[in-house]
Each structure stands twice: as structure tokens, then as C-alpha cells.
Amino acid sequence: MPGFELFGEEERQAINEIFDNAGGIVFAHGFDAMRNGIYKVREFERGFAAKMGVGYAQAVSSGTAAIKVGLQSLGIGSGDEVITQAFTFVATVEAIKETGAVPVIVDVNETLNMDPDTLRTAITSRTKAIVPVHMMGECAEMDEILAIARENNLLVMEDAAQALGASYHGRLAGTIGDVGAYSTDAGKTLNTGEGGLVVTNDERRFIMARAYHDHGHEYSNVKGRGEEGALCYGFNHRMTEMQGAVGIAQLAKLDLIVRTQRRNKGMLMERLQSLPVAFRKSPDPAGDLADTLVFYLPDRERTAAFVAGIRSNGLGTKNLPDAIGWHFSKHWKHFMNDHPLYSGRTESAWAKSADLLERSIAIPIMVKMDDARIDRIASTLLAISREVL
Ligand SMILES: Cc1ncc(COP(=O)(O)O)c(C=O)c1O
């Protein structure tokens, strides 16, 4: 999955160029006379927008920031409700809270993404936006979600942090709704250490995202930074030139990453045809980013026994179940106690999600997995299943 597997000379060269040719200017703006025309973050943004086929990309300091900046660009604020899903990284809900809006958290279904039926029942007169999250490389059921959004006049921001490179019926994850947010942190498809991007085709929203991520700066073509006015209240969520440089080098590897993961997952799936489990439901198998293989076991007891078998054979799982605490709202009591809807009931609020997630096992698919490794993972999983199931 992660771009870090492919770190190489290209990333090193990209960083060195800042010091060799750009006067060591590591700030993305200004210093025009000293930097020899080299603006890494801007180049990364242009390249990313072109690769994603969108009008605009705004690079920011993290995926969490990308969600918040994206929501700000949609005009979300206090008094609004924003619907997202129970299975996501905690950052999605943190970012919604940071805007002042109330996060409304709905169940996932067998896709492990937002359940459109539950989404429908959660809409109120205060709902302003929906944030479907494309978890573990698979897109949410966007046709259904977009139809519900249209019927109810709601905005859609995709959290595509875990799905950079995935697609849904030919459209790339993150480019389907009004705004999309990506992460380029150390575990994601592209790795800039920390980082993220907001994309949109709507110039107005882009201008607001750009302003908000940088203290409100208007980004004038004629005034210097110091003389610029502010378009809105803002914050500092800027990306540095070092991140931009690494991002450019990583972006050039995106096709290779996606292609190789798909090959590796395909090979593993072929070898697991006889595994007696239910595999995660995919709304569009051809668009799977293929960085994770998820399956459900019949009950929690056998899931625990299966996971113990995986560990004792020296293999790993990916977030399910090892980091479920960070990815399932049931566990976020540290900030849910003041929540108007879920205070005191996080244990029971998402029974359907709990049933699915607590029977799920996720196996990471890496770029650098040779055939022998794929064979070993398959034969190990088959052997464990013979013992446990
Ligand atoms: C679904 C999801 N949203 C948001 C984020 C936040 O991204 P970052 O770590 O870059 O802040 C992550 C990171 O793991 C994520 O998985």
C-alpha cells in the first residue's frame, strides 16, 4: 500500500533540488527573487489536479487538515450537521467538530462504507453535508449517496484519505462529490511524511479552500504577500516545499503502485478461492485500490482465534482488528461524552457496524510482495481456516 515502499533516488533528488537550485527556500510562497522559479508545492498541486482530472488541487499539511479545509470551502459551520460513518479514522469526526458542526455518525453496511439506508434516516433540517469515507481502498456506494444528497439538497465531501488511486465506475475517488480530501501521510498511497490535498472542480470552493488553509490570504497576482487582504477567517494548514518535492516524485509512481497492488491482490484472491469466509462486498471491484483484503468470519470468537493464528504465523493485519479503537466510533469516549446524540451510548449506537467490524479481518497488500510471499500468505490463511472454521 504505502508509497514509502518505493522511496528512492527520485525523492532524494527532489529534496536536493530545493537546496541545490532553489536557494534552500522551503516555504511555498514568496522569496521570489531567491528561488530560481522553483515552487514545489505549486508543481505538486498542478500535477495532482491533472492526474486526478480535476480543475483545482490545494495541498495542505495533513489529511485531517484537508477534511477541515474542504468542509470550510463548503461553508460548513456551527449549527450545521454533517453526516459521516462509524468506520473511519477518528480524524474525519475531529475535522467535522473543528468546523463547529455536529458530526452525525451512521452505520456502515457489508461494503464497510456508509450505509445509504441509514444515511437517509439520519437527515434532519440541520443537515448540510455528507462525508462518505472510502475505507481501505474501496469506494462507498456513491450513486446512492449522491442521489440522496441531490434529493435533500446536501453537499458531499469525500474523505478519500485511504483511497487515493481507487475509482468508482470510472471516476477517481475524491473527484465524485463537491469536494474531495486526501491524505499523504506515512501510511498512504503517496507518502510525503505528513500532508494532504483538497480537490474540486468548483473555482469558488477552491478559492475558499486556498484562503482558509493560509490565514485567509487572497492570493493576489499583483500584490506581495504582505499587502494581500484576507478573504475569510483562516488558519495555517500550509504544506512545505520538502513535502511538495517528495509528493511530485511519489505522484509519478502512482500508476505503478495501483497496478502492482491490483496484481498482487488478484493473485492472492485466486489462491483464496476456497477460503470459507465472506469477503467484503465491493461496489466496484474493478476500481478497488487493492491495498487491503478484508473478510468476515461467522462470529467474534472465531475471529479472535483466526487473528491469533495470523499472529502466531508471523503475519500481520491492517487496522482490523489491531487498530479498531482508532477507526470505530464506538471507542471514542474521550470526546463523545459531550456529543448531543451519542453521549453515554457509544457502546450501543452502531450495532450493525459493531457486528460487521468485530468479525472483520483485514490483510495488508503491499507493492513489494513477490509470488513466494503471496503463496505463503494464502497457504497460511487456508491452514488457519482449516483449524478454526
Ligand atoms: C479515513 C481517513 N481520514 C483522514 C485521515 C487523516 O489523515 P492524516 O493522517 O494525513 O491527518 C486518515 C489517516 O489515517 C484516514 O485514514
Short mmCIF file of N, CA and C in Angstrom, two decimals, residues 52-113:
data_model
loop_
_atom_site.label_atom_id
_atom_site.label_comp_id
_atom_site.label_asym_id
_atom_site.label_seq_id
_atom_site.Cartn_x
_atom_site.Cartn_y
_atom_site.Cartn_z
N MET A 52 -5.66 13.67 -11.32
CA MET A 52 -7.00 13.33 -10.83
C MET A 52 -8.09 13.80 -11.81
N GLY A 53 -7.69 14.60 -12.79
CA GLY A 53 -8.67 15.09 -13.76
C GLY A 53 -9.63 16.10 -13.18
N VAL A 54 -9.14 16.93 -12.26
CA VAL A 54 -10.00 17.96 -11.66
C VAL A 54 -9.44 19.34 -11.96
N GLY A 55 -10.26 20.34 -11.75
CA GLY A 55 -9.84 21.70 -12.04
C GLY A 55 -8.80 22.23 -11.06
N TYR A 56 -8.95 21.86 -9.77
CA TYR A 56 -8.13 22.51 -8.75
C TYR A 56 -7.70 21.52 -7.66
N ALA A 57 -6.46 21.70 -7.20
CA ALA A 57 -5.98 20.94 -6.03
C ALA A 57 -5.29 21.91 -5.10
N GLN A 58 -5.61 21.84 -3.83
CA GLN A 58 -4.93 22.65 -2.80
C GLN A 58 -4.19 21.70 -1.87
N ALA A 59 -2.86 21.81 -1.85
CA ALA A 59 -2.07 20.99 -0.93
C ALA A 59 -2.16 21.58 0.47
N VAL A 60 -2.22 20.72 1.46
CA VAL A 60 -2.29 21.17 2.86
C VAL A 60 -1.38 20.29 3.72
N SER A 61 -1.38 20.58 5.03
CA SER A 61 -0.39 19.97 5.91
C SER A 61 -0.71 18.54 6.34
N SER A 62 -1.95 18.10 6.19
CA SER A 62 -2.31 16.73 6.58
C SER A 62 -3.66 16.37 5.97
N GLY A 63 -3.99 15.09 6.05
CA GLY A 63 -5.32 14.67 5.59
C GLY A 63 -6.40 15.22 6.50
N THR A 64 -6.11 15.29 7.79
CA THR A 64 -7.08 15.85 8.74
C THR A 64 -7.38 17.30 8.37
N ALA A 65 -6.30 18.04 8.06
CA ALA A 65 -6.48 19.44 7.63
C ALA A 65 -7.27 19.49 6.33
N ALA A 66 -7.01 18.54 5.43
CA ALA A 66 -7.72 18.55 4.13
C ALA A 66 -9.22 18.43 4.34
N ILE A 67 -9.63 17.59 5.30
CA ILE A 67 -11.07 17.43 5.55
C ILE A 67 -11.64 18.74 6.10
N LYS A 68 -10.92 19.33 7.05
CA LYS A 68 -11.42 20.58 7.64
C LYS A 68 -11.46 21.70 6.60
N VAL A 69 -10.40 21.82 5.82
CA VAL A 69 -10.34 22.86 4.80
C VAL A 69 -11.45 22.62 3.76
N GLY A 70 -11.63 21.36 3.39
CA GLY A 70 -12.70 21.03 2.43
C GLY A 70 -14.06 21.42 2.96
N LEU A 71 -14.31 21.13 4.23
CA LEU A 71 -15.60 21.49 4.83
C LEU A 71 -15.76 23.00 4.90
N GLN A 72 -14.68 23.70 5.22
CA GLN A 72 -14.74 25.18 5.25
C GLN A 72 -15.09 25.71 3.87
N SER A 73 -14.54 25.08 2.84
CA SER A 73 -14.81 25.56 1.48
C SER A 73 -16.27 25.35 1.10
N LEU A 74 -16.93 24.43 1.80
CA LEU A 74 -18.36 24.20 1.56
C LEU A 74 -19.23 25.09 2.45
N GLY A 75 -18.59 25.89 3.28
CA GLY A 75 -19.34 26.81 4.14
C GLY A 75 -19.93 26.14 5.37
N ILE A 76 -19.39 25.00 5.76
CA ILE A 76 -19.90 24.30 6.95
C ILE A 76 -19.47 25.04 8.21
N GLY A 77 -20.38 25.14 9.16
CA GLY A 77 -20.01 25.81 10.41
C GLY A 77 -20.97 25.47 11.52
N SER A 78 -20.92 26.25 12.58
CA SER A 78 -21.70 25.88 13.76
C SER A 78 -23.21 25.96 13.46
N GLY A 79 -23.95 25.03 14.03
CA GLY A 79 -25.38 24.91 13.74
C GLY A 79 -25.67 23.87 12.68
N ASP A 80 -24.65 23.52 11.89
CA ASP A 80 -24.86 22.51 10.84
C ASP A 80 -24.64 21.11 11.38
N GLU A 81 -25.28 20.14 10.74
CA GLU A 81 -24.97 18.74 10.99
C GLU A 81 -24.30 18.17 9.75
N VAL A 82 -23.27 17.37 9.99
CA VAL A 82 -22.55 16.73 8.89
C VAL A 82 -22.55 15.23 9.14
N ILE A 83 -23.04 14.47 8.17
CA ILE A 83 -23.18 13.03 8.37
C ILE A 83 -21.95 12.30 7.84
N THR A 84 -21.38 11.47 8.70
CA THR A 84 -20.30 10.60 8.25
C THR A 84 -20.55 9.20 8.81
N GLN A 85 -19.54 8.34 8.75
CA GLN A 85 -19.78 6.92 9.05
C GLN A 85 -19.00 6.43 10.27
N ALA A 86 -19.52 5.35 10.85
CA ALA A 86 -18.97 4.82 12.11
C ALA A 86 -17.58 4.19 11.93
N PHE A 87 -17.31 3.67 10.73
CA PHE A 87 -15.99 3.11 10.46
C PHE A 87 -15.21 4.12 9.64
N THR A 88 -14.30 4.81 10.29
CA THR A 88 -13.41 5.76 9.62
C THR A 88 -12.26 5.99 10.59
N PHE A 89 -11.23 6.69 10.16
CA PHE A 89 -10.22 7.11 11.15
C PHE A 89 -10.83 8.28 11.93
N VAL A 90 -10.49 8.38 13.19
CA VAL A 90 -11.07 9.38 14.09
C VAL A 90 -10.96 10.81 13.52
N ALA A 91 -9.97 11.02 12.63
CA ALA A 91 -9.73 12.36 12.06
C ALA A 91 -10.95 12.92 11.35
N THR A 92 -11.74 12.09 10.71
CA THR A 92 -12.90 12.59 9.96
C THR A 92 -13.84 13.32 10.91
N VAL A 93 -14.08 12.70 12.06
CA VAL A 93 -15.02 13.28 13.01
C VAL A 93 -14.39 14.48 13.73
N GLU A 94 -13.10 14.38 14.02
CA GLU A 94 -12.40 15.53 14.62
C GLU A 94 -12.52 16.76 13.71
N ALA A 95 -12.30 16.54 12.41
CA ALA A 95 -12.32 17.68 11.48
C ALA A 95 -13.71 18.29 11.40
N ILE A 96 -14.74 17.46 11.41
CA ILE A 96 -16.12 18.00 11.40
C ILE A 96 -16.34 18.83 12.66
N LYS A 97 -15.93 18.29 13.81
CA LYS A 97 -16.10 19.04 15.07
C LYS A 97 -15.35 20.37 15.04
N GLU A 98 -14.17 20.35 14.45
CA GLU A 98 -13.35 21.57 14.39
C GLU A 98 -14.05 22.71 13.64
N THR A 99 -14.93 22.38 12.72
CA THR A 99 -15.64 23.45 12.00
C THR A 99 -16.75 24.05 12.84
N GLY A 100 -17.07 23.39 13.96
CA GLY A 100 -18.19 23.84 14.80
C GLY A 100 -19.47 23.07 14.51
N ALA A 101 -19.45 22.25 13.46
CA ALA A 101 -20.64 21.47 13.10
C ALA A 101 -20.76 20.25 14.02
N VAL A 102 -21.95 19.66 14.03
CA VAL A 102 -22.18 18.43 14.81
C VAL A 102 -22.00 17.23 13.89
N PRO A 103 -21.06 16.33 14.22
CA PRO A 103 -20.95 15.11 13.41
C PRO A 103 -22.09 14.15 13.74
N VAL A 104 -22.75 13.67 12.72
CA VAL A 104 -23.80 12.65 12.88
C VAL A 104 -23.23 11.39 12.23
N ILE A 105 -23.18 10.32 13.01
CA ILE A 105 -22.39 9.16 12.58
C ILE A 105 -23.32 7.99 12.29
N VAL A 106 -23.31 7.52 11.05
CA VAL A 106 -24.23 6.45 10.68
C VAL A 106 -23.48 5.13 10.47
N ASP A 107 -24.24 4.04 10.47
CA ASP A 107 -23.66 2.71 10.31
C ASP A 107 -23.03 2.52 8.94
N VAL A 108 -22.13 1.54 8.90
CA VAL A 108 -21.64 1.03 7.61
C VAL A 108 -22.42 -0.26 7.30
N ASN A 109 -22.39 -0.65 6.04
CA ASN A 109 -23.00 -1.93 5.66
C ASN A 109 -21.90 -2.92 5.24
N GLU A 110 -22.26 -3.96 4.52
CA GLU A 110 -21.28 -5.01 4.18
C GLU A 110 -20.14 -4.50 3.29
N THR A 111 -20.28 -3.31 2.74
CA THR A 111 -19.15 -2.72 1.99
C THR A 111 -18.10 -2.15 2.96
N LEU A 112 -18.46 -2.07 4.23
CA LEU A 112 -17.68 -1.39 5.28
C LEU A 112 -17.57 0.11 5.02
N ASN A 113 -18.43 0.61 4.16
CA ASN A 113 -18.56 2.05 3.98
C ASN A 113 -20.01 2.47 4.27
#
